[in-house]
């Protein structure tokens, strides 16, 4: 797969296909989007929202969630707000998310099958990491989006004038449903 990607990349650069994407680091729509890494949203999310290169900051992870209030997602949003002029944040979950119903016990047993030792897992829990809840998915995407949006609205480092919205996107049609 990597050979194919590198070959395409060479042709892309030499053919100057990048010219149509040239823009700045400042988001023209002053908006940041927190969403899921789902493959169906790679092109669908920007297409369904009419977004082009340079319009928004997009932060993605499994489920579009915030695992830690002072973790990398919030850090990225703070930089987007204070350094790059973002005034609105959209939390966009989606239907049929892979994280929905993720079973942490099953994932842990797969880790063991692939060589992670019981001792290692115990050590992680002794270090105070609630491993199971860190890995766990959510049951209801609407509740997850609402919880994430609420966390951002109440976050002590996010200014009150930043508008926070929550949506669930249909993974097939791209339709946004407000939460
Ligand atoms: Zn997802």
Tab-separated table of N, CA and C and ligand atoms in Angstrom:
chain	number	residue	atom	x	y	z
A	1	UNK	N	0.834	-1.217	0.000
A	1	UNK	CA	0.000	0.000	0.000
A	1	UNK	C	0.868	1.267	0.000
A	2	UNK	N	1.967	1.221	0.755
A	2	UNK	CA	2.796	2.428	0.856
A	2	UNK	C	3.452	2.784	-0.477
A	3	UNK	N	3.834	1.758	-1.264
A	3	UNK	CA	4.449	2.039	-2.573
A	3	UNK	C	3.474	2.815	-3.454
A	4	UNK	N	2.246	2.340	-3.446
A	4	UNK	CA	1.212	2.983	-4.261
A	4	UNK	C	1.026	4.445	-3.846
A	5	UNK	N	1.024	4.666	-2.531
A	5	UNK	CA	0.829	6.023	-2.002
A	5	UNK	C	2.014	6.920	-2.385
A	6	UNK	N	3.222	6.400	-2.250
A	6	UNK	CA	4.405	7.211	-2.559
A	6	UNK	C	4.504	7.539	-4.044
A	7	UNK	N	4.106	6.592	-4.865
A	7	UNK	CA	4.130	6.814	-6.310
A	7	UNK	C	3.131	7.914	-6.697
A	8	UNK	N	1.941	7.816	-6.113
A	8	UNK	CA	0.921	8.831	-6.373
A	8	UNK	C	1.417	10.201	-5.921
A	9	UNK	N	2.067	10.228	-4.765
A	9	UNK	CA	2.552	11.485	-4.205
A	9	UNK	C	3.541	12.188	-5.141
A	10	UNK	N	4.445	11.408	-5.725
A	10	UNK	CA	5.413	11.997	-6.656
A	10	UNK	C	4.709	12.644	-7.834
A	11	UNK	N	3.753	11.909	-8.392
A	11	UNK	CA	3.019	12.414	-9.555
A	11	UNK	C	2.195	13.650	-9.176
A	12	UNK	N	1.648	13.640	-7.963
A	12	UNK	CA	0.839	14.760	-7.474
A	12	UNK	C	1.670	16.042	-7.422
A	13	UNK	N	2.878	15.918	-6.865
A	13	UNK	CA	3.736	17.097	-6.708
A	13	UNK	C	4.264	17.552	-8.073
A	14	UNK	N	4.784	16.598	-8.864
A	14	UNK	CA	5.378	17.002	-10.141
A	14	UNK	C	4.312	17.544	-11.094
A	15	UNK	N	3.082	17.044	-10.957
A	15	UNK	CA	1.995	17.547	-11.806
A	15	UNK	C	1.358	18.818	-11.268
A	16	UNK	N	1.927	19.362	-10.186
A	16	UNK	CA	1.430	20.594	-9.546
A	16	UNK	C	-0.069	20.527	-9.209
A	17	UNK	N	-0.514	19.358	-8.800
A	17	UNK	CA	-1.928	19.216	-8.436
A	17	UNK	C	-2.230	19.910	-7.110
A	18	UNK	N	-1.186	20.311	-6.395
A	18	UNK	CA	-1.361	20.971	-5.100
A	18	UNK	C	-1.862	22.399	-5.237
A	19	UNK	N	-1.714	22.961	-6.413
A	19	UNK	CA	-1.984	24.402	-6.560
A	19	UNK	C	-3.396	24.792	-6.126
A	20	UNK	N	-4.360	23.929	-6.398
A	20	UNK	CA	-5.751	24.241	-6.034
A	20	UNK	C	-5.982	24.184	-4.518
A	21	UNK	N	-5.013	23.655	-3.755
A	21	UNK	CA	-5.204	23.511	-2.304
A	21	UNK	C	-4.465	24.571	-1.490
A	22	UNK	N	-3.725	25.426	-2.144
A	22	UNK	CA	-2.911	26.397	-1.406
A	22	UNK	C	-3.799	27.351	-0.602
A	23	UNK	N	-3.470	27.458	0.673
A	23	UNK	CA	-4.256	28.311	1.573
A	23	UNK	C	-3.373	28.660	2.771
A	24	UNK	N	-3.947	29.251	3.860
A	24	UNK	CA	-3.125	29.572	5.035
A	24	UNK	C	-3.491	28.655	6.196
A	25	UNK	N	-2.802	28.832	7.326
A	25	UNK	CA	-3.109	28.010	8.504
A	25	UNK	C	-4.326	28.538	9.266
A	26	UNK	N	-4.787	29.740	8.907
A	26	UNK	CA	-5.931	30.314	9.621
A	26	UNK	C	-7.239	29.860	8.982
A	27	UNK	N	-8.151	29.284	9.777
A	27	UNK	CA	-9.388	28.756	9.188
A	27	UNK	C	-10.339	29.875	8.738
A	28	UNK	N	-10.631	29.909	7.445
A	28	UNK	CA	-11.469	30.975	6.875
A	28	UNK	C	-12.848	31.046	7.530
A	29	UNK	N	-13.388	29.891	7.930
A	29	UNK	CA	-14.724	29.887	8.549
A	29	UNK	C	-14.658	30.011	10.072
A	30	UNK	N	-13.464	30.235	10.617
A	30	UNK	CA	-13.275	30.401	12.076
A	30	UNK	C	-13.963	29.298	12.875
A	31	UNK	N	-13.880	28.086	12.353
A	31	UNK	CA	-14.587	26.957	12.951
A	31	UNK	C	-13.647	25.772	13.124
A	32	UNK	N	-13.864	25.037	14.229
A	32	UNK	CA	-13.163	23.766	14.435
A	32	UNK	C	-14.207	22.666	14.536
A	33	UNK	N	-13.863	21.498	13.997
A	33	UNK	CA	-14.776	20.354	14.042
A	33	UNK	C	-14.076	19.207	14.757
A	34	UNK	N	-14.772	18.663	15.764
A	34	UNK	CA	-14.281	17.442	16.410
A	34	UNK	C	-15.153	16.307	15.923
A	35	UNK	N	-14.532	15.331	15.256
A	35	UNK	CA	-15.329	14.249	14.698
A	35	UNK	C	-14.602	12.919	14.807
A	36	UNK	N	-15.201	11.903	14.188
A	36	UNK	CA	-14.695	10.533	14.292
A	36	UNK	C	-13.760	10.214	13.124
A	37	UNK	N	-12.851	9.283	13.381
A	37	UNK	CA	-11.900	8.866	12.351
A	37	UNK	C	-12.514	7.923	11.313
A	38	UNK	N	-13.817	7.662	11.415
A	38	UNK	CA	-14.484	6.699	10.530
A	38	UNK	C	-14.150	6.941	9.052
A	39	UNK	N	-13.868	5.849	8.350
A	39	UNK	CA	-13.497	5.960	6.924
A	39	UNK	C	-14.606	6.551	6.057
A	40	UNK	N	-15.864	6.334	6.463
A	40	UNK	CA	-16.964	6.868	5.644
A	40	UNK	C	-17.025	8.389	5.680
A	41	UNK	N	-16.401	8.983	6.707
A	41	UNK	CA	-16.468	10.444	6.841
A	41	UNK	C	-15.274	11.153	6.198
A	42	UNK	N	-14.304	10.398	5.699
A	42	UNK	CA	-13.083	11.018	5.170
A	42	UNK	C	-13.433	12.103	4.142
A	43	UNK	N	-14.251	11.732	3.161
A	43	UNK	CA	-14.650	12.730	2.166
A	43	UNK	C	-16.063	13.254	2.412
A	44	UNK	N	-16.912	12.370	3.007
A	44	UNK	CA	-18.316	12.755	3.196
A	44	UNK	C	-18.478	13.972	4.104
A	45	UNK	N	-17.726	14.017	5.213
A	45	UNK	CA	-17.887	15.119	6.169
A	45	UNK	C	-17.641	16.490	5.514
A	46	UNK	N	-16.469	16.714	4.898
A	46	UNK	CA	-16.287	18.026	4.259
A	46	UNK	C	-17.238	18.258	3.087
A	47	UNK	N	-17.527	17.203	2.330
A	47	UNK	CA	-18.415	17.373	1.163
A	47	UNK	C	-19.811	17.783	1.615
A	48	UNK	N	-20.330	17.108	2.668
A	48	UNK	CA	-21.700	17.370	3.119
A	48	UNK	C	-21.830	18.734	3.799
A	49	UNK	N	-20.711	19.294	4.269
A	49	UNK	CA	-20.754	20.597	4.936
A	49	UNK	C	-20.261	21.712	4.013
A	50	UNK	N	-19.899	21.351	2.794
A	50	UNK	CA	-19.444	22.358	1.836
A	50	UNK	C	-18.100	22.954	2.203
A	51	UNK	N	-17.228	22.139	2.766
A	51	UNK	CA	-15.948	22.657	3.246
A	51	UNK	C	-14.832	22.379	2.246
A	52	UNK	N	-13.977	23.365	2.089
A	52	UNK	CA	-12.812	23.165	1.234
A	52	UNK	C	-11.541	23.414	2.050
A	53	UNK	N	-10.422	23.141	1.435
A	53	UNK	CA	-9.141	23.334	2.117
A	53	UNK	C	-9.039	24.759	2.650
A	54	UNK	N	-8.598	24.896	3.894
A	54	UNK	CA	-8.438	26.240	4.463
A	54	UNK	C	-9.635	26.727	5.259
A	55	UNK	N	-10.772	26.010	5.186
A	55	UNK	CA	-11.979	26.497	5.857
A	55	UNK	C	-11.996	26.270	7.361
A	56	UNK	N	-11.609	25.068	7.792
A	56	UNK	CA	-11.797	24.686	9.196
A	56	UNK	C	-10.618	23.875	9.727
A	57	UNK	N	-10.555	23.788	11.059
A	57	UNK	CA	-9.644	22.855	11.723
A	57	UNK	C	-10.441	21.592	11.995
A	58	UNK	N	-9.916	20.438	11.638
A	58	UNK	CA	-10.621	19.184	11.931
A	58	UNK	C	-9.762	18.321	12.852
A	59	UNK	N	-10.361	17.931	13.977
A	59	UNK	CA	-9.678	17.055	14.929
A	59	UNK	C	-10.471	15.753	14.953
A	60	UNK	N	-9.776	14.660	14.722
A	60	UNK	CA	-10.484	13.382	14.656
A	60	UNK	C	-9.864	12.340	15.580
A	61	UNK	N	-10.725	11.515	16.141
A	61	UNK	CA	-10.254	10.333	16.872
A	61	UNK	C	-11.364	9.293	16.840
A	62	UNK	N	-11.167	8.170	17.490
A	62	UNK	CA	-12.185	7.123	17.510
A	62	UNK	C	-13.400	7.615	18.293
A	63	UNK	N	-14.480	7.880	17.604
A	63	UNK	CA	-15.720	8.308	18.246
A	63	UNK	C	-15.916	9.811	18.337
A	64	UNK	N	-14.853	10.584	18.077
A	64	UNK	CA	-14.969	12.039	18.212
A	64	UNK	C	-15.190	12.443	19.660
A	65	UNK	N	-14.496	11.789	20.557
A	65	UNK	CA	-14.724	12.008	21.990
A	65	UNK	C	-13.547	12.749	22.638
A	66	UNK	N	-13.781	13.199	23.869
A	66	UNK	CA	-12.710	13.786	24.672
A	66	UNK	C	-12.455	12.826	25.835
A	67	UNK	N	-11.324	12.124	25.777
A	67	UNK	CA	-11.027	11.132	26.830
A	67	UNK	C	-10.530	11.803	28.094
A	68	UNK	N	-9.928	12.972	27.925
A	68	UNK	CA	-9.349	13.655	29.072
A	68	UNK	C	-9.541	15.166	28.898
A	69	UNK	N	-10.065	15.878	29.926
A	69	UNK	CA	-10.321	17.315	29.763
A	69	UNK	C	-9.059	18.153	29.529
A	70	UNK	N	-7.894	17.584	29.843
A	70	UNK	CA	-6.643	18.299	29.563
A	70	UNK	C	-5.735	17.446	28.671
A	71	UNK	N	-6.369	16.726	27.766
A	71	UNK	CA	-5.636	15.873	26.838
A	71	UNK	C	-5.444	16.545	25.484
A	72	UNK	N	-5.082	15.753	24.502
A	72	UNK	CA	-4.667	16.314	23.217
A	72	UNK	C	-5.805	16.969	22.427
A	73	UNK	N	-7.036	16.495	22.601
A	73	UNK	CA	-8.146	17.103	21.853
A	73	UNK	C	-8.386	18.529	22.336
A	74	UNK	N	-8.480	18.691	23.660
A	74	UNK	CA	-8.727	20.032	24.206
A	74	UNK	C	-7.535	20.945	23.908
A	75	UNK	N	-6.337	20.404	23.993
A	75	UNK	CA	-5.145	21.195	23.658
A	75	UNK	C	-5.245	21.724	22.219
A	76	UNK	N	-5.639	20.850	21.307
A	76	UNK	CA	-5.783	21.270	19.905
A	76	UNK	C	-6.847	22.358	19.762
A	77	UNK	N	-7.953	22.197	20.493
A	77	UNK	CA	-9.022	23.206	20.411
A	77	UNK	C	-8.567	24.531	21.004
A	78	UNK	N	-7.784	24.478	22.086
A	78	UNK	CA	-7.285	25.724	22.694
A	78	UNK	C	-6.359	26.460	21.720
A	79	UNK	N	-5.515	25.709	21.031
A	79	UNK	CA	-4.634	26.329	20.030
A	79	UNK	C	-5.474	26.908	18.894
A	80	UNK	N	-6.498	26.162	18.488
A	80	UNK	CA	-7.384	26.642	17.418
A	80	UNK	C	-8.064	27.954	17.819
A	81	UNK	N	-8.462	28.052	19.094
A	81	UNK	CA	-9.164	29.253	19.575
A	81	UNK	C	-8.191	30.426	19.762
A	82	UNK	N	-7.140	30.178	20.553
A	82	UNK	CA	-6.287	31.292	20.975
A	82	UNK	C	-5.231	31.692	19.949
A	83	UNK	N	-4.827	30.750	19.099
A	83	UNK	CA	-3.764	31.052	18.134
A	83	UNK	C	-4.293	31.243	16.711
A	84	UNK	N	-5.394	30.575	16.416
A	84	UNK	CA	-5.813	30.517	15.010
A	84	UNK	C	-7.187	31.138	14.752
A	85	UNK	N	-7.773	31.720	15.796
A	85	UNK	CA	-8.981	32.528	15.605
A	85	UNK	C	-10.295	31.775	15.508
A	86	UNK	N	-10.346	30.543	15.999
A	86	UNK	CA	-11.607	29.790	15.944
A	86	UNK	C	-12.639	30.371	16.917
A	87	UNK	N	-13.874	30.541	16.432
A	87	UNK	CA	-14.950	31.104	17.254
A	87	UNK	C	-16.108	30.132	17.474
A	88	UNK	N	-16.126	29.054	16.693
A	88	UNK	CA	-17.204	28.064	16.811
A	88	UNK	C	-16.613	26.657	16.787
A	89	UNK	N	-17.197	25.773	17.595
A	89	UNK	CA	-16.766	24.363	17.591
A	89	UNK	C	-17.972	23.478	17.303
A	90	UNK	N	-17.813	22.588	16.342
A	90	UNK	CA	-18.859	21.610	16.029
A	90	UNK	C	-18.374	20.228	16.467
A	91	UNK	N	-19.154	19.599	17.340
A	91	UNK	CA	-18.870	18.203	17.702
A	91	UNK	C	-19.774	17.359	16.813
A	92	UNK	N	-19.162	16.537	15.948
A	92	UNK	CA	-19.959	15.774	14.974
A	92	UNK	C	-19.748	14.274	15.174
A	93	UNK	N	-20.729	13.638	15.827
A	93	UNK	CA	-20.741	12.169	15.897
A	93	UNK	C	-21.402	11.649	14.631
A	94	UNK	N	-21.542	10.358	14.515
A	94	UNK	CA	-22.210	9.836	13.311
A	94	UNK	C	-22.898	8.507	13.599
A	95	UNK	N	-23.861	8.161	12.749
A	95	UNK	CA	-24.624	6.916	12.921
A	95	UNK	C	-23.742	5.708	12.650
A	96	UNK	N	-24.057	4.614	13.277
A	96	UNK	CA	-23.342	3.345	13.079
A	96	UNK	C	-21.839	3.478	13.359
A	97	UNK	N	-21.513	4.257	14.387
A	97	UNK	CA	-20.092	4.477	14.723
A	97	UNK	C	-19.464	3.186	15.255
A	98	UNK	N	-18.246	2.923	14.817
A	98	UNK	CA	-17.538	1.717	15.247
A	98	UNK	C	-17.249	1.680	16.740
A	99	UNK	N	-17.225	2.867	17.344
A	99	UNK	CA	-16.919	2.951	18.776
A	99	UNK	C	-18.147	2.574	19.619
A	100	UNK	N	-19.324	2.701	18.981
A	100	UNK	CA	-20.560	2.387	19.675
A	100	UNK	C	-20.543	0.914	20.063
A	101	UNK	N	-20.671	0.644	21.337
A	101	UNK	CA	-20.696	-0.738	21.783
A	101	UNK	C	-19.345	-1.434	21.768
A	102	UNK	N	-18.257	-0.663	21.629
A	102	UNK	CA	-16.932	-1.284	21.721
A	102	UNK	C	-16.797	-1.936	23.096
A	103	UNK	N	-16.344	-3.177	23.080
A	103	UNK	CA	-16.244	-3.931	24.314
A	103	UNK	C	-14.784	-3.969	24.756
A	104	UNK	N	-14.495	-3.280	25.880
A	104	UNK	CA	-13.090	-3.194	26.286
A	104	UNK	C	-12.543	-4.546	26.734
A	105	UNK	N	-13.396	-5.406	27.309
A	105	UNK	CA	-12.928	-6.732	27.734
A	105	UNK	C	-12.463	-7.542	26.524
A	106	UNK	N	-13.239	-7.424	25.424
A	106	UNK	CA	-12.850	-8.136	24.194
A	106	UNK	C	-11.534	-7.610	23.641
A	107	UNK	N	-11.380	-6.292	23.683
A	107	UNK	CA	-10.144	-5.693	23.157
A	107	UNK	C	-8.944	-6.145	23.998
A	108	UNK	N	-9.162	-6.204	25.312
A	108	UNK	CA	-8.075	-6.641	26.195
A	108	UNK	C	-7.713	-8.100	25.913
A	109	UNK	N	-8.712	-8.926	25.626
A	109	UNK	CA	-8.368	-10.327	25.343
A	109	UNK	C	-7.621	-10.431	24.006
A	110	UNK	N	-7.943	-9.547	23.039
A	110	UNK	CA	-7.171	-9.531	21.778
A	110	UNK	C	-5.733	-9.070	22.012
A	111	UNK	N	-5.560	-8.146	22.954
A	111	UNK	CA	-4.197	-7.695	23.280
A	111	UNK	C	-3.375	-8.861	23.807
A	112	UNK	N	-4.017	-9.649	24.677
A	112	UNK	CA	-3.321	-10.807	25.259
A	112	UNK	C	-2.951	-11.797	24.161
A	113	UNK	N	-3.876	-12.033	23.233
A	113	UNK	CA	-3.588	-12.943	22.115
A	113	UNK	C	-2.387	-12.480	21.297
A	114	UNK	N	-2.198	-11.165	21.250
A	114	UNK	CA	-1.101	-10.619	20.428
A	114	UNK	C	0.138	-10.282	21.242
A	115	UNK	N	0.203	-10.825	22.440
A	115	UNK	CA	1.464	-10.781	23.168
A	115	UNK	C	1.557	-9.832	24.350
A	116	UNK	N	0.485	-9.090	24.649
A	116	UNK	CA	0.543	-8.225	25.838
A	116	UNK	C	0.303	-9.112	27.069
A	117	UNK	N	1.231	-9.078	28.013
A	117	UNK	CA	1.136	-10.011	29.145
A	117	UNK	C	0.173	-9.512	30.214
A	118	UNK	N	-0.349	-10.462	30.967
A	118	UNK	CA	-1.221	-10.167	32.101
A	118	UNK	C	-0.516	-9.245	33.098
A	119	UNK	N	0.792	-9.493	33.266
A	119	UNK	CA	1.592	-8.701	34.196
A	119	UNK	C	1.621	-7.226	33.773
A	120	UNK	N	1.781	-7.019	32.479
A	120	UNK	CA	1.799	-5.668	31.923
A	120	UNK	C	0.455	-4.972	32.171
A	121	UNK	N	-0.618	-5.709	31.948
A	121	UNK	CA	-1.954	-5.146	32.149
A	121	UNK	C	-2.170	-4.799	33.628
A	122	UNK	N	-1.668	-5.651	34.503
A	122	UNK	CA	-1.796	-5.373	35.939
A	122	UNK	C	-1.003	-4.129	36.321
A	123	UNK	N	0.195	-4.027	35.729
A	123	UNK	CA	1.040	-2.873	36.045
A	123	UNK	C	0.345	-1.572	35.643
A	124	UNK	N	-0.304	-1.608	34.496
A	124	UNK	CA	-1.022	-0.417	34.025
A	124	UNK	C	-2.128	-0.048	35.009
A	125	UNK	N	-2.832	-1.038	35.519
A	125	UNK	CA	-3.897	-0.699	36.462
A	125	UNK	C	-3.330	-0.253	37.810
A	126	UNK	N	-2.182	-0.804	38.219
A	126	UNK	CA	-1.536	-0.318	39.453
A	126	UNK	C	-1.113	1.145	39.315
A	127	UNK	N	-0.766	1.548	38.091
A	127	UNK	CA	-0.365	2.943	37.857
A	127	UNK	C	-1.561	3.889	37.899
A	128	UNK	N	-2.730	3.360	38.190
A	128	UNK	CA	-3.904	4.214	38.361
A	128	UNK	C	-4.670	4.480	37.077
A	129	UNK	N	-4.370	3.748	36.005
A	129	UNK	CA	-5.095	3.949	34.751
A	129	UNK	C	-6.341	3.063	34.766
A	130	UNK	N	-7.503	3.686	34.591
A	130	UNK	CA	-8.723	2.902	34.472
A	130	UNK	C	-8.827	2.458	33.012
A	131	UNK	N	-8.081	1.392	32.759
A	131	UNK	CA	-7.871	0.874	31.422
A	131	UNK	C	-9.189	0.570	30.711
A	132	UNK	N	-10.094	-0.087	31.443
A	132	UNK	CA	-11.352	-0.518	30.823
A	132	UNK	C	-12.205	0.660	30.381
A	133	UNK	N	-12.294	1.693	31.239
A	133	UNK	CA	-13.155	2.808	30.830
A	133	UNK	C	-12.468	3.670	29.763
A	134	UNK	N	-11.126	3.671	29.760
A	134	UNK	CA	-10.384	4.415	28.736
A	134	UNK	C	-10.646	3.817	27.355
A	135	UNK	N	-10.709	2.504	27.292
A	135	UNK	CA	-10.921	1.816	26.018
A	135	UNK	C	-12.397	1.735	25.622
A	136	UNK	N	-13.261	1.835	26.617
A	136	UNK	CA	-14.678	1.561	26.363
A	136	UNK	C	-15.287	2.528	25.351
A	137	UNK	N	-16.236	2.012	24.605
A	137	UNK	CA	-16.971	2.860	23.662
A	137	UNK	C	-18.168	3.474	24.358
A	138	UNK	N	-19.056	4.092	23.566
A	138	UNK	CA	-20.288	4.632	24.146
A	138	UNK	C	-21.473	3.838	23.593
A	139	UNK	N	-22.599	3.916	24.315
A	139	UNK	CA	-23.778	3.169	23.870
A	139	UNK	C	-24.636	4.005	22.943
A	140	UNK	N	-24.701	5.316	23.236
A	140	UNK	CA	-25.618	6.177	22.502
A	140	UNK	C	-24.830	7.370	21.953
A	141	UNK	N	-24.771	7.491	20.633
A	141	UNK	CA	-23.962	8.558	20.028
A	141	UNK	C	-24.502	9.947	20.380
A	142	UNK	N	-25.833	10.079	20.511
A	142	UNK	CA	-26.408	11.384	20.864
A	142	UNK	C	-25.956	11.804	22.269
A	143	UNK	N	-25.987	10.828	23.197
A	143	UNK	CA	-25.553	11.124	24.572
A	143	UNK	C	-24.067	11.471	24.588
A	144	UNK	N	-23.284	10.767	23.777
A	144	UNK	CA	-21.849	11.030	23.734
A	144	UNK	C	-21.559	12.440	23.211
A	145	UNK	N	-22.235	12.825	22.128
A	145	UNK	CA	-22.030	14.169	21.555
A	145	UNK	C	-22.452	15.240	22.559
A	146	UNK	N	-23.582	15.012	23.220
A	146	UNK	CA	-24.088	15.979	24.193
A	146	UNK	C	-23.097	16.148	25.361
A	147	UNK	N	-22.575	15.020	25.807
A	147	UNK	CA	-21.612	15.030	26.915
A	147	UNK	C	-20.331	15.776	26.516
A	148	UNK	N	-19.864	15.527	25.303
A	148	UNK	CA	-18.648	16.196	24.812
A	148	UNK	C	-18.884	17.696	24.663
A	149	UNK	N	-20.040	18.063	24.092
A	149	UNK	CA	-20.355	19.484	23.908
A	149	UNK	C	-20.460	20.180	25.273
A	150	UNK	N	-21.094	19.517	26.239
A	150	UNK	CA	-21.228	20.080	27.592
A	150	UNK	C	-19.869	20.281	28.255
A	151	UNK	N	-18.996	19.287	28.075
A	151	UNK	CA	-17.652	19.398	28.655
A	151	UNK	C	-16.950	20.645	28.103
A	152	UNK	N	-17.093	20.865	26.800
A	152	UNK	CA	-16.443	22.033	26.179
A	152	UNK	C	-17.076	23.336	26.645
A	153	UNK	N	-18.421	23.341	26.791
A	153	UNK	CA	-19.109	24.568	27.241
A	153	UNK	C	-18.686	24.936	28.651
A	154	UNK	N	-18.418	23.920	29.475
A	154	UNK	CA	-18.085	24.177	30.886
A	154	UNK	C	-16.588	24.210	31.134
A	155	UNK	N	-15.802	23.989	30.086
A	155	UNK	CA	-14.351	23.884	30.288
A	155	UNK	C	-13.783	25.232	30.752
A	156	UNK	N	-12.992	25.230	31.838
A	156	UNK	CA	-12.511	26.501	32.402
A	156	UNK	C	-11.597	27.295	31.463
A	157	UNK	N	-10.983	26.649	30.481
A	157	UNK	CA	-10.043	27.360	29.611
A	157	UNK	C	-10.656	27.771	28.267
A	158	UNK	N	-11.902	27.387	28.053
A	158	UNK	CA	-12.552	27.768	26.787
A	158	UNK	C	-13.430	28.990	27.043
A	159	UNK	N	-13.138	30.096	26.360
A	159	UNK	CA	-13.887	31.323	26.633
A	159	UNK	C	-15.387	31.159	26.352
A	160	UNK	N	-16.195	31.841	27.144
A	160	UNK	CA	-17.651	31.724	27.065
A	160	UNK	C	-18.245	32.171	25.745
A	161	UNK	N	-17.505	33.006	24.975
A	161	UNK	CA	-18.071	33.473	23.707
A	161	UNK	C	-17.841	32.505	22.543
A	162	UNK	N	-17.134	31.411	22.805
A	162	UNK	CA	-16.972	30.397	21.751
A	162	UNK	C	-18.242	29.556	21.714
A	163	UNK	N	-18.845	29.474	20.518
A	163	UNK	CA	-20.110	28.730	20.404
A	163	UNK	C	-19.814	27.252	20.165
A	164	UNK	N	-20.512	26.404	20.918
A	164	UNK	CA	-20.297	24.956	20.823
A	164	UNK	C	-21.588	24.289	20.349
A	165	UNK	N	-21.518	23.531	19.270
A	165	UNK	CA	-22.702	22.848	18.741
A	165	UNK	C	-22.448	21.350	18.658
A	166	UNK	N	-23.495	20.569	18.834
A	166	UNK	CA	-23.384	19.118	18.694
A	166	UNK	C	-24.298	18.609	17.590
A	167	UNK	N	-23.807	17.677	16.781
A	167	UNK	CA	-24.599	17.079	15.701
A	167	UNK	C	-24.277	15.595	15.579
A	168	UNK	N	-25.242	14.868	15.030
A	168	UNK	CA	-24.968	13.490	14.598
A	168	UNK	C	-25.175	13.451	13.092
A	169	UNK	N	-24.162	12.985	12.374
A	169	UNK	CA	-24.244	12.908	10.913
A	169	UNK	C	-24.680	11.506	10.479
A	170	UNK	N	-25.570	11.461	9.502
A	170	UNK	CA	-25.937	10.173	8.896
A	170	UNK	C	-24.749	9.707	8.061
A	171	UNK	N	-24.222	8.519	8.371
A	171	UNK	CA	-22.990	8.045	7.718
A	171	UNK	C	-23.172	7.734	6.241
A	172	UNK	N	-24.435	7.668	5.781
A	172	UNK	CA	-24.683	7.417	4.359
A	172	UNK	C	-25.016	8.714	3.620
A	173	UNK	N	-25.998	9.479	4.144
A	173	UNK	CA	-26.471	10.654	3.411
A	173	UNK	C	-25.718	11.935	3.786
A	174	UNK	N	-25.019	11.916	4.922
A	174	UNK	CA	-24.314	13.118	5.370
A	174	UNK	C	-25.211	14.118	6.072
A	175	UNK	N	-26.510	13.774	6.232
A	175	UNK	CA	-27.436	14.707	6.884
A	175	UNK	C	-27.040	14.931	8.348
A	176	UNK	N	-27.085	16.196	8.766
A	176	UNK	CA	-26.755	16.544	10.151
A	176	UNK	C	-28.020	16.614	10.982
A	177	UNK	N	-27.997	15.984	12.137
A	177	UNK	CA	-29.115	16.041	13.072
A	177	UNK	C	-28.611	16.752	14.322
A	178	UNK	N	-29.196	17.923	14.654
A	178	UNK	CA	-28.717	18.637	15.851
A	178	UNK	C	-28.969	17.835	17.119
A	179	UNK	N	-28.026	17.919	18.041
A	179	UNK	CA	-28.177	17.196	19.315
A	179	UNK	C	-28.698	18.163	20.359
B	1	LIG	ZN1	-17.187	6.615	14.420
